[in-house]
Short mmCIF file of C-alpha atoms and ligand atoms in Angstrom, two decimals:
data_model
loop_
_atom_site.label_atom_id
_atom_site.label_comp_id
_atom_site.label_asym_id
_atom_site.label_seq_id
_atom_site.Cartn_x
_atom_site.Cartn_y
_atom_site.Cartn_z
CA UNK C 1 0.06 0.22 -0.04
CA UNK C 2 1.21 3.83 -1.09
CA UNK C 3 0.30 6.29 1.69
CA UNK C 4 -0.88 9.22 0.06
CA UNK C 5 -2.70 10.51 3.05
CA UNK C 6 -2.81 10.34 6.54
CA UNK C 7 -5.61 11.27 8.90
CA UNK C 8 -5.14 11.99 12.65
CA UNK C 9 -7.78 11.70 14.68
CA UNK C 10 -7.73 14.22 18.02
CA UNK C 11 -5.42 17.40 17.76
CA UNK C 12 -4.24 17.54 21.18
CA UNK C 13 -0.46 17.48 22.64
CA UNK C 14 0.40 14.38 20.76
CA UNK C 15 -1.87 14.91 17.49
CA UNK C 16 -0.84 17.89 17.02
CA UNK C 17 3.25 17.70 17.11
CA UNK C 18 3.64 14.70 15.80
CA UNK C 19 1.42 15.13 12.71
CA UNK C 20 3.10 18.61 12.24
CA UNK C 21 6.27 16.80 12.09
CA UNK C 22 5.53 13.91 9.83
CA UNK C 23 3.71 16.24 7.44
CA UNK C 24 6.91 18.37 7.37
CA UNK C 25 9.56 15.29 6.95
CA UNK C 26 6.79 13.56 4.08
CA UNK C 27 6.19 16.52 1.58
CA UNK C 28 4.45 14.08 -1.09
CA UNK C 29 1.69 12.95 1.97
CA UNK C 30 -1.45 14.80 2.62
CA UNK C 31 -1.88 14.54 6.35
CA UNK C 32 -5.17 15.93 8.03
CA UNK C 33 -5.50 16.26 11.70
CA UNK C 34 -9.14 16.18 12.78
CA UNK C 35 -10.54 17.28 16.08
CA UNK C 36 -14.63 17.49 17.31
CA UNK C 37 -13.35 20.61 19.30
CA UNK C 38 -14.13 23.60 16.57
CA UNK C 39 -12.21 25.97 18.77
CA UNK C 40 -9.39 24.07 19.01
CA UNK C 41 -8.96 23.52 14.91
CA UNK C 42 -9.60 27.09 14.36
CA UNK C 43 -6.53 27.61 16.71
CA UNK C 44 -4.16 25.18 14.60
CA UNK C 45 -5.16 27.35 11.44
CA UNK C 46 -4.96 30.31 13.13
CA UNK C 47 -2.56 33.03 11.09
CA UNK C 48 -1.16 34.65 14.17
CA UNK C 49 1.27 31.61 15.50
CA UNK C 50 1.43 32.58 19.33
CA UNK C 51 -1.99 31.29 19.05
CA UNK C 52 -1.44 27.71 18.34
CA UNK C 53 -3.84 26.04 20.93
CA UNK C 54 -0.66 24.21 22.51
CA UNK C 55 3.02 25.96 22.96
CA UNK C 56 5.81 23.51 22.31
CA UNK C 57 9.37 25.34 21.45
CA UNK C 58 9.84 25.11 17.52
CA UNK C 59 6.91 23.85 17.20
CA UNK C 60 5.28 27.70 15.30
CA UNK C 61 8.17 27.34 13.13
CA UNK C 62 7.54 23.65 11.80
CA UNK C 63 3.63 24.42 11.47
CA UNK C 64 4.08 27.87 9.33
CA UNK C 65 6.34 25.57 6.54
CA UNK C 66 3.86 22.99 6.60
CA UNK C 67 0.35 23.83 7.01
CA UNK C 68 -1.53 24.93 3.56
CA UNK C 69 1.01 22.74 1.77
CA UNK C 70 0.65 18.74 2.80
CA UNK C 71 -0.87 20.04 6.57
CA UNK C 72 -4.74 20.63 7.24
CA UNK C 73 -6.18 20.95 10.16
CA UNK C 74 -10.21 20.31 9.88
CA UNK C 75 -13.27 19.38 11.85
CA UNK C 76 -14.66 17.67 8.33
CA UNK C 77 -13.84 13.67 10.45
CA UNK C 78 -15.74 11.88 8.02
CA UNK C 79 -13.91 13.39 4.69
CA UNK C 80 -10.42 13.22 6.28
CA UNK C 81 -10.90 9.52 7.33
CA UNK C 82 -12.28 8.41 3.76
CA UNK C 83 -9.73 9.49 1.79
CA UNK C 84 -6.83 8.42 3.81
CA UNK C 85 -4.72 5.08 3.97
CA UNK C 86 -3.95 5.74 7.00
CA UNK C 87 -5.54 6.82 10.45
CA UNK C 88 -3.71 7.16 13.06
CA UNK C 89 -6.26 7.71 16.80
CA UNK C 90 -4.37 10.11 18.92
CA UNK C 91 -7.40 11.18 21.42
CA UNK C 92 -7.49 11.27 24.94
CA UNK C 93 -7.76 8.36 27.09
CA UNK C 94 -8.59 9.67 30.49
CA UNK C 95 -8.55 7.67 34.07
CA UNK C 96 -12.45 6.85 34.32
CA UNK C 97 -14.50 8.83 36.70
CA UNK C 98 -17.24 6.51 36.84
CA UNK C 99 -18.35 2.78 36.96
CA UNK C 100 -16.28 0.10 37.12
CA UNK C 101 -12.45 1.11 37.12
CA UNK C 102 -13.55 4.20 38.24
CA UNK C 103 -10.47 6.24 39.39
CA UNK C 104 -7.89 3.88 38.11
CA UNK C 105 -8.66 2.38 34.23
CA UNK C 106 -8.52 4.24 31.16
CA UNK C 107 -11.48 5.35 29.80
CA UNK C 108 -11.50 3.95 26.38
CA UNK C 109 -14.90 5.58 24.96
CA UNK C 110 -13.48 8.59 22.68
CA UNK C 111 -11.38 5.59 20.94
CA UNK C 112 -14.63 3.05 20.79
CA UNK C 113 -15.90 6.10 19.41
CA UNK C 114 -13.19 6.44 16.84
CA UNK C 115 -12.92 3.26 15.51
CA UNK C 116 -16.85 2.86 14.86
CA UNK C 117 -16.32 6.68 13.51
CA UNK C 118 -13.68 5.57 11.20
CA UNK C 119 -16.17 1.72 10.24
CA UNK C 120 -19.07 3.79 9.20
CA UNK C 121 -16.98 6.16 6.70
CA UNK C 122 -14.06 4.24 5.35
CA UNK C 123 -15.05 2.87 1.97
CA UNK C 124 -11.79 1.37 0.91
CA UNK C 125 -9.31 -0.52 2.94
CA UNK C 126 -7.27 1.39 5.76
CA UNK C 127 -3.75 1.07 8.18
CA UNK C 128 -5.65 2.31 11.67
CA UNK C 129 -2.79 3.41 14.08
CA UNK C 130 -3.39 3.21 17.74
CA UNK C 131 -1.44 6.62 18.29
CA UNK C 132 -3.07 7.51 21.99
CA UNK C 133 -1.74 5.45 25.42
CA UNK C 134 -3.85 2.35 25.81
CA UNK C 135 -3.97 -0.24 28.00
CA UNK C 136 -2.39 -3.84 26.45
CA UNK C 137 -5.17 -5.72 24.29
CA UNK C 138 -6.67 -3.13 23.59
CA UNK C 139 -5.99 -3.29 19.53
CA UNK C 140 -7.89 -6.67 19.60
CA UNK C 141 -11.18 -4.55 20.91
CA UNK C 142 -10.70 -1.95 18.16
CA UNK C 143 -9.99 -4.68 15.26
CA UNK C 144 -13.44 -6.11 16.52
CA UNK C 145 -15.11 -3.27 16.14
CA UNK C 146 -13.77 -2.27 12.70
CA UNK C 147 -14.40 -6.33 11.77
CA UNK C 148 -18.11 -6.72 12.95
CA UNK C 149 -19.39 -2.63 11.81
CA UNK C 150 -17.56 -1.82 9.34
CA UNK C 151 -18.22 -2.01 5.55
CA UNK C 152 -16.48 -5.79 4.53
CA UNK C 153 -13.20 -3.87 3.46
CA UNK C 154 -10.07 -5.06 5.29
CA UNK C 155 -8.63 -3.18 8.30
CA UNK C 156 -4.63 -3.67 9.30
CA UNK C 157 -4.27 -2.19 13.29
CA UNK C 158 -0.70 -0.98 14.66
CA UNK C 159 0.35 0.20 17.99
CA UNK C 160 2.59 3.11 17.36
CA UNK C 161 2.87 4.50 20.90
CA UNK C 162 4.54 8.39 20.98
CA UNK C 163 7.26 8.77 23.81
CA UNK C 164 7.24 13.06 23.11
CA UNK C 165 7.76 15.01 26.51
CA UNK C 166 5.99 18.35 26.67
CA UNK C 167 8.55 20.98 26.39
CA UNK C 168 10.39 19.29 24.16
CA UNK C 169 8.11 18.04 21.49
CA UNK C 170 9.44 18.79 18.75
CA UNK C 171 13.07 17.84 19.68
CA UNK C 172 11.55 14.58 20.45
CA UNK C 173 10.15 14.13 17.50
CA UNK C 174 12.89 15.16 15.23
CA UNK C 175 15.61 13.20 16.91
CA UNK C 176 13.53 10.26 18.83
CA UNK C 177 15.77 7.81 20.97
CA UNK C 178 13.58 5.17 19.12
CA UNK C 179 10.07 4.20 16.83
CA UNK C 180 8.41 1.39 18.25
CA UNK C 181 5.51 -0.18 16.37
CA UNK C 182 3.69 -3.00 16.60
CA UNK C 183 1.49 -4.71 14.18
CA UNK C 184 -0.15 -8.06 13.92
CA UNK C 185 2.28 -12.17 13.43
CA UNK C 186 0.52 -12.24 10.29
CA UNK C 187 1.73 -11.39 6.74
CA UNK C 188 -1.01 -8.26 6.46
CA UNK C 189 0.17 -7.31 9.92
CA UNK C 190 4.04 -7.37 8.94
CA UNK C 191 3.58 -5.25 5.71
CA UNK C 192 1.76 -2.51 7.55
CA UNK C 193 4.74 -2.47 10.30
CA UNK C 194 6.87 -1.73 6.81
CA UNK C 195 4.30 0.89 5.80
CA UNK C 196 4.90 2.84 8.23
CA UNK C 197 8.31 2.13 9.30
CA UNK C 198 8.81 3.85 5.92
CA UNK C 199 7.08 7.08 6.88
CA UNK C 200 9.31 7.44 10.06
CA UNK C 201 12.18 6.28 8.00
CA UNK C 202 11.91 9.66 5.69
CA UNK C 203 14.03 11.38 8.80
CA UNK C 204 14.60 8.45 11.30
CA UNK C 205 18.12 6.50 11.33
CA UNK C 206 16.34 3.03 10.86
CA UNK C 207 18.14 1.40 13.29
CA UNK C 208 15.89 3.40 15.98
CA UNK C 209 12.52 1.99 14.28
CA UNK C 210 11.57 -0.85 16.52
CA UNK C 211 9.17 -3.20 15.12
CA UNK C 212 7.29 -5.77 17.93
CA UNK C 213 4.02 -7.55 18.17
CA UNK C 214 0.95 -5.67 19.06
CA UNK C 215 1.17 -6.28 22.98
CA UNK C 216 4.79 -5.83 23.20
CA UNK C 217 4.10 -2.81 21.71
CA UNK C 218 1.46 -1.68 23.76
CA UNK C 219 2.29 -2.85 27.06
CA UNK C 220 5.75 -1.15 26.09
CA UNK C 221 4.02 2.33 26.25
CA UNK C 222 2.59 1.86 29.85
CA UNK C 223 5.84 0.33 31.05
CA UNK C 224 8.47 3.42 29.89
CA UNK C 225 5.89 5.33 31.48
CA UNK C 226 6.05 3.58 34.60
CA UNK C 227 9.76 3.67 34.92
CA UNK C 228 10.20 7.35 34.42
CA UNK C 229 7.78 7.94 37.14
CA UNK C 230 9.54 5.81 39.21
CA UNK C 231 12.61 7.07 39.22
CA UNK C 232 10.97 10.58 40.46
CA UNK C 233 9.28 8.46 42.88
CA UNK C 234 12.71 7.18 44.30
CA UNK C 235 14.13 10.20 43.80
CA UNK C 236 11.71 12.16 46.09
CA UNK C 237 10.89 8.72 48.54
CA UNK C 238 14.89 9.81 50.14
CA UNK C 239 13.91 13.40 50.40
CA UNK C 240 12.70 13.66 53.78
CA UNK C 241 15.87 10.98 54.74
CA UNK C 242 17.75 14.02 53.43
CA UNK C 243 16.29 16.81 55.09
CA UNK C 244 16.02 14.83 58.70
CA UNK C 245 19.85 13.50 58.49
CA UNK C 246 22.15 16.30 56.77
CA UNK C 247 22.83 14.30 53.47
CA UNK C 248 21.84 16.83 50.40
CA UNK C 249 19.71 15.31 48.01
CA UNK C 250 21.20 16.79 44.91
CA UNK C 251 24.45 15.60 46.12
CA UNK C 252 22.95 11.86 46.68
CA UNK C 253 21.49 12.29 43.14
CA UNK C 254 24.65 13.32 41.42
CA UNK C 255 26.66 10.53 43.48
CA UNK C 256 24.62 7.67 42.08
CA UNK C 257 23.54 8.88 38.92
CA UNK C 258 27.52 9.21 37.97
CA UNK C 259 26.71 5.17 38.21
CA UNK C 260 26.36 4.37 34.46
CA UNK C 261 23.86 1.68 35.09
CA UNK C 262 22.13 3.99 36.66
CA UNK C 263 22.56 6.74 34.66
CA UNK C 264 21.83 11.03 35.72
CA UNK C 265 18.05 11.67 33.90
CA UNK C 266 14.99 11.86 35.84
CA UNK C 267 16.97 12.25 39.57
CA UNK C 268 15.57 15.68 40.22
CA UNK C 269 14.17 16.16 43.86
CA UNK C 270 10.72 17.99 43.64
CA UNK C 271 7.65 18.58 44.63
CA UNK C 272 6.02 16.01 43.06
CA UNK C 273 5.59 14.64 39.04
CA UNK C 274 2.66 15.68 37.19
CA UNK C 275 1.57 15.71 33.73
CA UNK C 276 -1.38 13.95 32.00
CA UNK C 277 0.03 10.76 31.55
CA UNK C 278 2.18 9.48 34.25
CA UNK C 279 -0.42 9.12 37.31
CA UNK C 280 -3.00 8.19 34.56
CA UNK C 281 -0.55 5.55 33.08
CA UNK C 282 0.62 3.90 36.32
CA UNK C 283 -3.44 3.48 37.41
CA UNK C 284 -3.95 2.02 34.50
CA UNK C 285 -1.07 -0.63 34.93
CA UNK C 286 -1.93 -0.71 38.60
CA UNK C 287 -5.79 -1.70 37.08
CA UNK C 288 -4.83 -4.56 34.53
CA UNK C 289 -2.17 -5.46 37.25
CA UNK C 290 -5.27 -6.22 39.70
CA UNK C 291 -8.00 -7.61 37.26
CA UNK C 292 -5.44 -10.53 36.58
CA UNK C 293 -4.96 -10.93 40.51
CA UNK C 294 -1.16 -9.74 39.75
CA UNK C 295 -1.80 -7.94 43.62
CA UNK C 296 1.62 -8.08 44.34
CA UNK C 297 2.33 -6.45 41.17
CA UNK C 298 -0.36 -3.71 41.34
CA UNK C 299 1.19 -3.04 45.34
CA UNK C 300 4.11 -2.41 43.44
CA UNK C 301 3.20 0.09 41.36
CA UNK C 302 0.67 2.06 42.84
CA UNK C 303 3.27 3.02 45.66
CA UNK C 304 4.77 5.16 42.89
CA UNK C 305 1.67 7.42 43.02
CA UNK C 306 1.47 6.95 46.32
CA UNK C 307 4.67 9.09 47.26
CA UNK C 308 4.06 11.30 44.61
CA UNK C 309 0.96 12.18 46.38
CA UNK C 310 2.93 12.15 49.90
CA UNK C 311 5.44 14.40 48.09
CA UNK C 312 3.23 17.33 47.44
CA UNK C 313 1.15 17.31 50.30
CA UNK C 314 4.13 17.12 52.45
CA UNK C 315 5.26 20.09 50.75
CA UNK C 316 2.26 21.96 51.60
CA UNK C 317 2.52 21.11 55.55
CA UNK C 318 5.70 22.09 55.17
CA UNK C 319 5.25 25.83 54.29
CA UNK C 320 2.30 26.06 56.80
CA UNK C 321 5.13 24.42 59.25
CA UNK C 322 7.66 27.17 58.94
CA UNK C 323 4.71 29.93 58.30
CA UNK C 324 4.72 29.49 62.52
CA UNK C 325 1.43 27.28 62.04
CA UNK C 326 -0.69 29.10 60.31
CA UNK C 327 -1.15 30.83 56.60
CA UNK C 328 -4.75 32.52 57.62
CA UNK C 329 -5.11 35.44 55.35
CA UNK C 330 -1.30 35.49 54.77
CA UNK C 331 -0.57 36.06 50.91
CA UNK C 332 1.60 33.43 49.10
CA UNK C 333 2.95 34.00 46.15
CA UNK C 334 3.63 30.58 43.37
CA UNK C 335 6.18 31.33 41.08
CA UNK C 336 5.05 28.82 37.87
CA UNK C 337 1.36 26.79 37.70
CA UNK C 338 2.53 24.75 34.49
CA UNK C 339 3.63 20.68 35.82
CA UNK C 340 7.26 21.66 34.14
CA UNK C 341 9.11 24.20 32.05
CA UNK C 342 8.57 25.34 28.54
CA UNK C 343 4.47 24.24 28.40
CA UNK C 344 1.30 25.25 28.99
CA UNK C 345 0.19 22.14 29.89
CA UNK C 346 -1.42 22.58 34.04
CA UNK C 347 -2.75 18.91 33.82
CA UNK C 348 -2.32 17.61 37.44
CA UNK C 349 0.50 19.91 37.84
CA UNK C 350 1.72 19.73 41.61
CA UNK C 351 0.56 23.33 41.46
CA UNK C 352 -2.99 22.70 41.49
CA UNK C 353 -2.92 20.31 44.51
CA UNK C 354 -0.67 22.71 46.94
CA UNK C 355 -2.86 25.80 45.78
CA UNK C 356 -5.92 23.81 47.44
CA UNK C 357 -4.64 23.08 50.59
CA UNK C 358 -3.24 26.50 51.09
CA UNK C 359 -6.57 27.41 49.86
CA UNK C 360 -7.65 25.32 52.41
CA UNK C 361 -6.11 27.25 55.19
CA UNK C 362 -7.62 30.39 53.85
CA UNK C 363 -4.21 31.42 52.32
CA UNK C 364 -4.30 33.78 49.93
CA UNK C 365 -2.37 32.40 46.12
CA UNK C 366 -1.01 35.16 44.15
CA UNK C 367 0.54 33.38 40.77
CA UNK C 368 2.81 34.14 38.04
CA UNK C 369 3.44 31.62 35.06
CA UNK C 370 5.18 32.77 31.61
CA UNK C 371 2.41 30.91 29.60
CA UNK C 372 -0.36 29.63 31.86
CA UNK C 373 -3.80 31.59 31.46
CA UNK C 374 -5.49 32.83 34.66
CA UNK C 375 -8.65 31.15 33.44
CA UNK C 376 -6.66 27.64 33.08
CA UNK C 377 -5.74 28.43 37.09
CA UNK C 378 -9.15 29.35 37.44
CA UNK C 379 -10.68 26.23 35.68
CA UNK C 380 -7.60 23.65 37.26
CA UNK C 381 -9.11 24.66 41.01
CA UNK C 382 -12.69 24.38 39.93
CA UNK C 383 -12.13 21.20 38.56
CA UNK C 384 -11.29 19.86 42.16
CA UNK C 385 -14.84 20.51 43.38
CA UNK C 386 -12.31 21.47 46.82
CA UNK C 387 -14.71 24.83 47.47
CA UNK C 388 -17.02 27.07 45.10
CA UNK C 389 -15.76 28.90 42.20
CA UNK C 390 -16.51 31.96 44.21
CA UNK C 391 -14.48 31.86 47.10
CA UNK C 392 -11.40 29.72 44.35
CA UNK C 393 -11.17 33.30 42.92
CA UNK C 394 -11.50 35.36 46.36
CA UNK C 395 -8.54 33.10 47.35
CA UNK C 396 -6.45 33.07 43.97
CA UNK C 397 -5.01 36.37 41.71
CA UNK C 398 -2.93 36.23 38.57
CA UNK C 399 0.09 38.25 37.56
CA UNK C 400 1.70 38.51 33.97
CA UNK C 401 4.22 40.35 36.18
CA UNK C 402 6.21 38.04 38.55
CA UNK C 403 7.59 41.30 40.65
CA UNK C 404 3.87 42.05 40.97
CA UNK C 405 3.19 38.49 42.15
CA UNK C 406 5.33 38.94 44.71
CA UNK C 407 4.34 42.10 46.77
CA UNK C 408 3.31 41.86 50.19
CA UNK C 409 3.92 38.03 49.83
CA UNK C 410 4.79 35.73 53.19
CA UNK C 411 6.62 33.08 51.57
CA UNK C 412 7.34 32.30 47.68
CA UNK C 413 6.87 28.75 46.18
CA UNK C 414 8.71 28.01 43.24
CA UNK C 415 6.41 24.93 41.47
CA UNK C 416 7.97 25.34 37.78
CA UNK C 417 11.75 25.17 36.70
CA UNK C 418 11.22 27.47 34.27
CA UNK C 419 14.44 29.09 33.52
CA UNK C 420 13.63 32.82 33.58
CA UNK C 421 13.11 32.82 37.71
CA UNK C 422 17.19 32.26 37.68
CA UNK C 423 17.50 35.60 36.23
CA UNK C 424 15.10 38.00 38.15
CA UNK C 425 16.16 40.33 40.51
CA UNK C 426 15.83 38.47 44.06
CA UNK C 427 16.61 41.69 46.12
CA UNK C 428 14.01 43.60 44.25
CA UNK C 429 11.67 40.85 44.82
CA UNK C 430 12.26 40.39 48.66
CA UNK C 431 12.20 44.20 49.31
CA UNK C 432 8.38 44.02 48.17
CA UNK C 433 7.75 40.99 50.47
CA UNK C 434 6.54 41.03 53.64
CA UNK C 435 9.45 39.66 56.63
CA UNK C 436 10.78 37.33 57.30
CA UNK C 437 10.38 36.23 53.59
CA UNK C 438 10.46 32.90 52.80
CA UNK C 439 11.12 30.79 49.80
CA UNK C 440 10.07 27.24 49.05
CA UNK C 441 12.15 26.19 46.32
CA UNK C 442 9.94 22.86 44.82
CA UNK C 443 12.30 22.69 42.22
CA UNK C 444 15.95 23.15 43.86
CA UNK C 445 16.53 26.08 41.51
CA UNK C 446 18.02 28.85 42.49
CA UNK C 447 21.21 28.95 44.29
CA UNK C 448 20.57 28.90 48.28
CA UNK C 449 23.69 30.59 49.45
CA UNK C 450 23.26 33.74 47.01
CA UNK C 451 18.97 33.97 48.26
CA UNK C 452 20.11 33.43 51.80
CA UNK C 453 22.95 36.43 51.88
CA UNK C 454 19.61 38.82 50.65
CA UNK C 455 17.99 37.56 54.09
CA UNK C 456 15.35 34.86 52.87
CA UNK C 457 14.76 31.83 54.55
CA UNK C 458 15.45 29.33 52.03
CA UNK C 459 13.86 25.76 51.55
CA UNK C 460 14.74 23.09 49.37
CA UNK C 461 13.21 19.74 48.50
CA UNK C 462 15.70 17.36 50.15
CA UNK C 463 18.25 19.91 51.43
P1 NAD T 501 -5.68 16.01 24.04
O1 NAD T 501 -6.56 16.14 25.24
O2 NAD T 501 -4.65 17.04 24.75
O3 NAD T 501 -6.40 15.84 22.41
C1 NAD T 501 -6.86 14.51 22.65
C2 NAD T 501 -8.12 15.69 21.50
O4 NAD T 501 -8.88 14.40 21.04
C3 NAD T 501 -9.03 16.48 21.77
O5 NAD T 501 -8.58 17.98 21.49
C4 NAD T 501 -10.08 16.02 21.71
O6 NAD T 501 -11.39 16.49 21.37
C5 NAD T 501 -10.06 15.22 20.57
N1 NAD T 501 -10.75 14.33 20.38
C6 NAD T 501 -11.65 12.95 21.25
N2 NAD T 501 -12.12 12.66 20.64
C7 NAD T 501 -12.40 12.77 20.04
C8 NAD T 501 -13.07 12.24 18.54
N3 NAD T 501 -14.17 11.30 18.95
N4 NAD T 501 -12.97 12.77 17.49
C9 NAD T 501 -12.41 14.01 16.69
N5 NAD T 501 -11.80 14.29 18.01
C10 NAD T 501 -12.06 13.79 19.44
O7 NAD T 501 -4.70 14.66 24.58
P2 NAD T 501 -3.76 14.43 24.13
O8 NAD T 501 -2.29 14.97 25.65
O9 NAD T 501 -3.11 15.03 22.82
O10 NAD T 501 -2.93 12.54 24.92
C11 NAD T 501 -4.13 11.57 23.57
C12 NAD T 501 -3.39 10.35 23.60
O11 NAD T 501 -1.77 10.53 23.85
C13 NAD T 501 -3.77 10.10 25.21
O12 NAD T 501 -4.18 8.50 25.26
C14 NAD T 501 -2.14 10.48 25.81
O13 NAD T 501 -2.27 9.39 26.94
C15 NAD T 501 -1.21 10.00 25.00
N6 NAD T 501 0.34 10.65 24.76
C16 NAD T 501 -0.14 12.19 25.49
C17 NAD T 501 1.07 13.03 25.88
C18 NAD T 501 1.55 14.09 26.09
O14 NAD T 501 2.64 14.40 26.23
N7 NAD T 501 0.22 14.71 26.29
C19 NAD T 501 2.94 11.87 25.13
C20 NAD T 501 2.57 10.85 25.02
C21 NAD T 501 1.27 9.76 24.90
C1 UGA T 502 5.83 11.94 29.69
C2 UGA T 502 7.63 11.00 29.14
O1 UGA T 502 8.73 11.83 29.61
C3 UGA T 502 7.37 11.24 27.82
O2 UGA T 502 7.94 9.93 27.47
C4 UGA T 502 5.50 10.43 27.54
O3 UGA T 502 5.73 10.53 26.40
C5 UGA T 502 5.03 11.38 28.12
O4 UGA T 502 4.77 11.60 29.57
C6 UGA T 502 3.18 11.02 27.95
O5 UGA T 502 3.37 9.41 28.02
O6 UGA T 502 2.61 11.65 28.50
P1 UGA T 502 5.97 14.71 30.29
O7 UGA T 502 4.93 14.10 31.24
O8 UGA T 502 5.39 16.09 28.70
O9 UGA T 502 6.55 13.04 29.71
O10 UGA T 502 7.23 15.23 30.60
P2 UGA T 502 8.27 14.72 31.75
O11 UGA T 502 9.89 15.24 31.25
O12 UGA T 502 8.42 12.93 32.00
O13 UGA T 502 8.02 15.30 33.61
C7 UGA T 502 6.72 14.16 34.19
C8 UGA T 502 6.40 14.84 35.20
O14 UGA T 502 8.13 14.47 35.73
C9 UGA T 502 6.97 16.70 35.20
O15 UGA T 502 6.37 16.82 36.45
C10 UGA T 502 8.52 17.01 35.88
O16 UGA T 502 8.41 17.92 36.48
C11 UGA T 502 8.68 15.65 36.57
N1 UGA T 502 10.37 15.00 36.56
C12 UGA T 502 10.54 15.06 36.03
C13 UGA T 502 10.80 15.24 38.18
O17 UGA T 502 10.19 15.90 39.36
N2 UGA T 502 11.77 14.86 38.30
C14 UGA T 502 12.69 14.72 37.52
O18 UGA T 502 13.76 14.73 37.69
C15 UGA T 502 12.07 14.75 35.61
#
């Protein structure tokens, strides 16, 4: 099969950047990204490239080059499906909030809707690619729906999970550690794998393209996220011990990370990991293990989440304790709200949970984040349903100037590791804060001695 046209269902953090890069590197293939969210599609089509729906360094340049040439964003889902030989499913797979598996299992309703729509609309053979992160064995369900509700045409299912990280999405896509493609162990399955591999081979060296069976590919994605999150929880699980003993977590991380078998990456102690996927994917893994009766394995992986929850709570409690046991009516400045630097994504950000706990104590939170809108912060808090929207807006103020956010604050919290925070005039910030002025550095971003020499009381994580 020769691919002349690709459709991607889901124009989110994965679908948008991934398809932009595929289109950019394969000018001979028409790539149409479709979504039910017409506002999102309108933003992808915006002439003003600063208005793209997601912020990723370098994405504007890629979109500018390919859009209108062979990259299109549209709400006409049926047409894009019908004309494509290959369809990527890149819709959201959140944790279920209802019914069996509530709070743990992946909610596959959007995946099933896509499968049914593909089956209904398609009039020629298609390769359907799972780009979303899915529980192992999902391809079986998709195949079942396609074969039983389709128009008698042939569907080949591939698993091609995405490993990009937000904030570095373009770089990760242009120069990936690997591309993983899983397919059926049949002749047509292997041929489909080769067809997709050829598209990636336009820019990815062939030795980086890993080919497996469907189930290995699906499970490898959940496993990769579980291992990465486990490293963060492992280092965070040592921070209390460091604080109690005088060991310094940064020194410990450096010492262990120098062992080439351990390696230095993902050993930054923090206020806890966030993002839309680590928690969701581990819970999904835990649920699968539990469903199959593998309770020890389920408990093992669940600890990664429990440590992360503990780290957030511990950080919030530390702040209240240091501020003489009460933050009622005190102003607390937050620098950062996004779950990591270089993204406007706030999903599962530690900021939300820490702000919520401090607002329970009636603190007034004053936030500055370079990329997150006031509306998003408010909506993140409203989503928790901890208090009324009116109370959330009473206790949360947002600022577009970091210096303004710090005025009158008793404490300043660094939540996100934005590089710009390191360049601020911290003396100026100190001068406008209530005294004694505290800094709680949830990322160990600032230089402790420089900050302390100004007069701040500085608390890092695990130091
Ligand atoms: P997202 O919420 O940003 O985007 C999903 C999009 O799909 C939304 O715009 C939604 O409107 C659209 N959609 C849902 N159902 C639809 C339907 N039936 N028809 C058309 N459009 C529909 O999600 P995301 O962050 O891009 O994640 C997508 C998947 O990729 C998830 O499974 C996630 O686990 C996985 N993933 C995400 C990342 C990441 O960094 N965000 C990285 C790797 C993998
Ligand atoms: C993560 C994975 O890194 C990607 O490979 C994967 O594709 C993606 O999830 C996904 O499936 O969604 P992402 O969540 O975008 O990517 O960002 P990460 O860089 O992994 O960071 C996740 C969280 O861990 C952030 O809150 C980050 O600040 C935190 N973190 C990371 C630490 O606290 N310490 C570290 O050392 C590293």
